[in-house]
Tab-separated table of C-alpha atoms in Angstrom:
chain	number	residue	atom	x	y	z
A	1	MET	CA	-2.768	73.796	-51.661
A	2	ASP	CA	-5.088	71.328	-52.875
A	3	SER	CA	-5.733	70.852	-56.782
A	4	ALA	CA	-9.295	71.731	-56.289
A	5	THR	CA	-8.113	75.186	-54.671
A	6	ILE	CA	-5.721	75.639	-57.588
A	7	TRP	CA	-8.447	75.278	-60.097
A	8	GLU	CA	-10.698	77.433	-58.424
A	9	TRP	CA	-7.733	80.061	-58.620
A	10	VAL	CA	-7.209	79.295	-62.120
A	11	GLY	CA	-11.147	80.117	-62.982
A	12	TYR	CA	-10.939	83.242	-60.857
A	13	LEU	CA	-7.963	84.311	-62.865
A	14	ALA	CA	-9.691	83.526	-66.440
A	15	SER	CA	-12.710	85.904	-65.056
A	16	VAL	CA	-10.223	88.628	-64.300
A	17	VAL	CA	-8.381	88.120	-67.557
A	18	VAL	CA	-11.786	88.405	-69.557
A	19	ALA	CA	-13.014	91.165	-67.751
A	20	ILE	CA	-9.517	92.928	-68.407
A	21	SER	CA	-9.870	92.063	-72.136
A	22	LEU	CA	-13.522	93.971	-72.479
A	23	MET	CA	-11.688	96.960	-71.090
A	24	MET	CA	-9.562	97.067	-74.313
A	25	SER	CA	-10.102	99.950	-76.713
A	26	ASN	CA	-7.779	98.257	-79.254
A	27	ILE	CA	-8.964	95.184	-80.666
A	28	LYS	CA	-5.892	93.456	-81.010
A	29	LYS	CA	-5.418	93.670	-77.460
A	30	LEU	CA	-8.921	92.639	-76.635
A	31	ARG	CA	-8.788	89.418	-78.890
A	32	TRP	CA	-5.358	88.517	-77.428
A	33	TRP	CA	-6.399	89.168	-73.448
A	34	ASN	CA	-9.892	87.415	-74.296
A	35	LEU	CA	-7.953	84.393	-76.293
A	36	VAL	CA	-5.632	83.991	-72.959
A	37	GLY	CA	-8.806	84.032	-70.848
A	38	ALA	CA	-10.934	81.865	-72.772
A	39	ALA	CA	-8.054	79.505	-72.796
A	40	LEU	CA	-7.784	79.443	-69.363
A	41	PHE	CA	-11.637	78.488	-69.025
A	42	VAL	CA	-11.162	75.604	-71.212
A	43	ALA	CA	-8.375	74.291	-68.842
A	44	TYR	CA	-10.946	75.327	-65.926
A	45	GLY	CA	-13.583	73.508	-67.262
A	46	LEU	CA	-11.768	70.259	-68.289
A	47	ALA	CA	-10.358	70.258	-64.495
A	48	ILE	CA	-13.736	70.549	-62.862
A	49	ASP	CA	-15.512	68.076	-65.390
A	50	ALA	CA	-17.540	71.210	-66.547
A	51	LEU	CA	-17.793	70.149	-70.466
A	52	PRO	CA	-20.282	73.066	-71.182
A	53	VAL	CA	-17.968	75.649	-69.885
A	54	ALA	CA	-14.863	74.038	-71.705
A	55	LEU	CA	-16.558	73.818	-75.040
A	56	VAL	CA	-17.932	77.240	-75.298
A	57	ASN	CA	-14.661	78.638	-74.331
A	58	PHE	CA	-12.910	76.585	-76.874
A	59	PHE	CA	-15.006	77.962	-79.320
A	60	ILE	CA	-14.255	81.399	-78.149
A	61	VAL	CA	-10.716	80.400	-78.537
A	62	LEU	CA	-11.255	79.357	-82.372
A	63	ILE	CA	-13.252	82.924	-82.765
A	64	ASP	CA	-10.436	84.721	-81.308
A	65	ILE	CA	-7.718	82.817	-83.423
A	66	TYR	CA	-9.820	83.528	-86.623
A	67	TYR	CA	-10.167	87.238	-85.667
A	68	ILE	CA	-6.560	87.785	-84.897
A	69	VAL	CA	-5.196	86.139	-88.155
A	70	ARG	CA	-7.874	88.414	-90.094
A	71	LEU	CA	-6.431	91.376	-88.232
A	72	TYR	CA	-2.651	90.837	-88.913
A	73	LYS	CA	-3.439	89.906	-92.396
A	74	ALA	CA	-5.155	93.268	-92.751
A	75	ASP	CA	-2.390	94.983	-91.438
A	76	LYS	CA	-0.210	92.814	-93.509
A	77	ASP	CA	-1.879	94.120	-96.718
A	78	THR	CA	-2.051	97.369	-96.098
A	79	PRO	CA	0.428	99.521	-97.646
A	80	GLU	CA	2.582	101.800	-95.333
């Protein structure tokens, strides 16, 4: 399998992971799945020299990280 075909499959996998993330009712799971999908899209975008794809998904990765940290901090601050 050549590298172009491998990166094509990474793109497909990224699409599937993002689609799965959007089916999550639990916001933490949604953010984690979306983070993985966006990170795969960053790698895919860089591999195929599609800088706009890589940049927008890098921004999404940062957003997901921000909200994941907020969610876990909120859980930590909530008394049991």
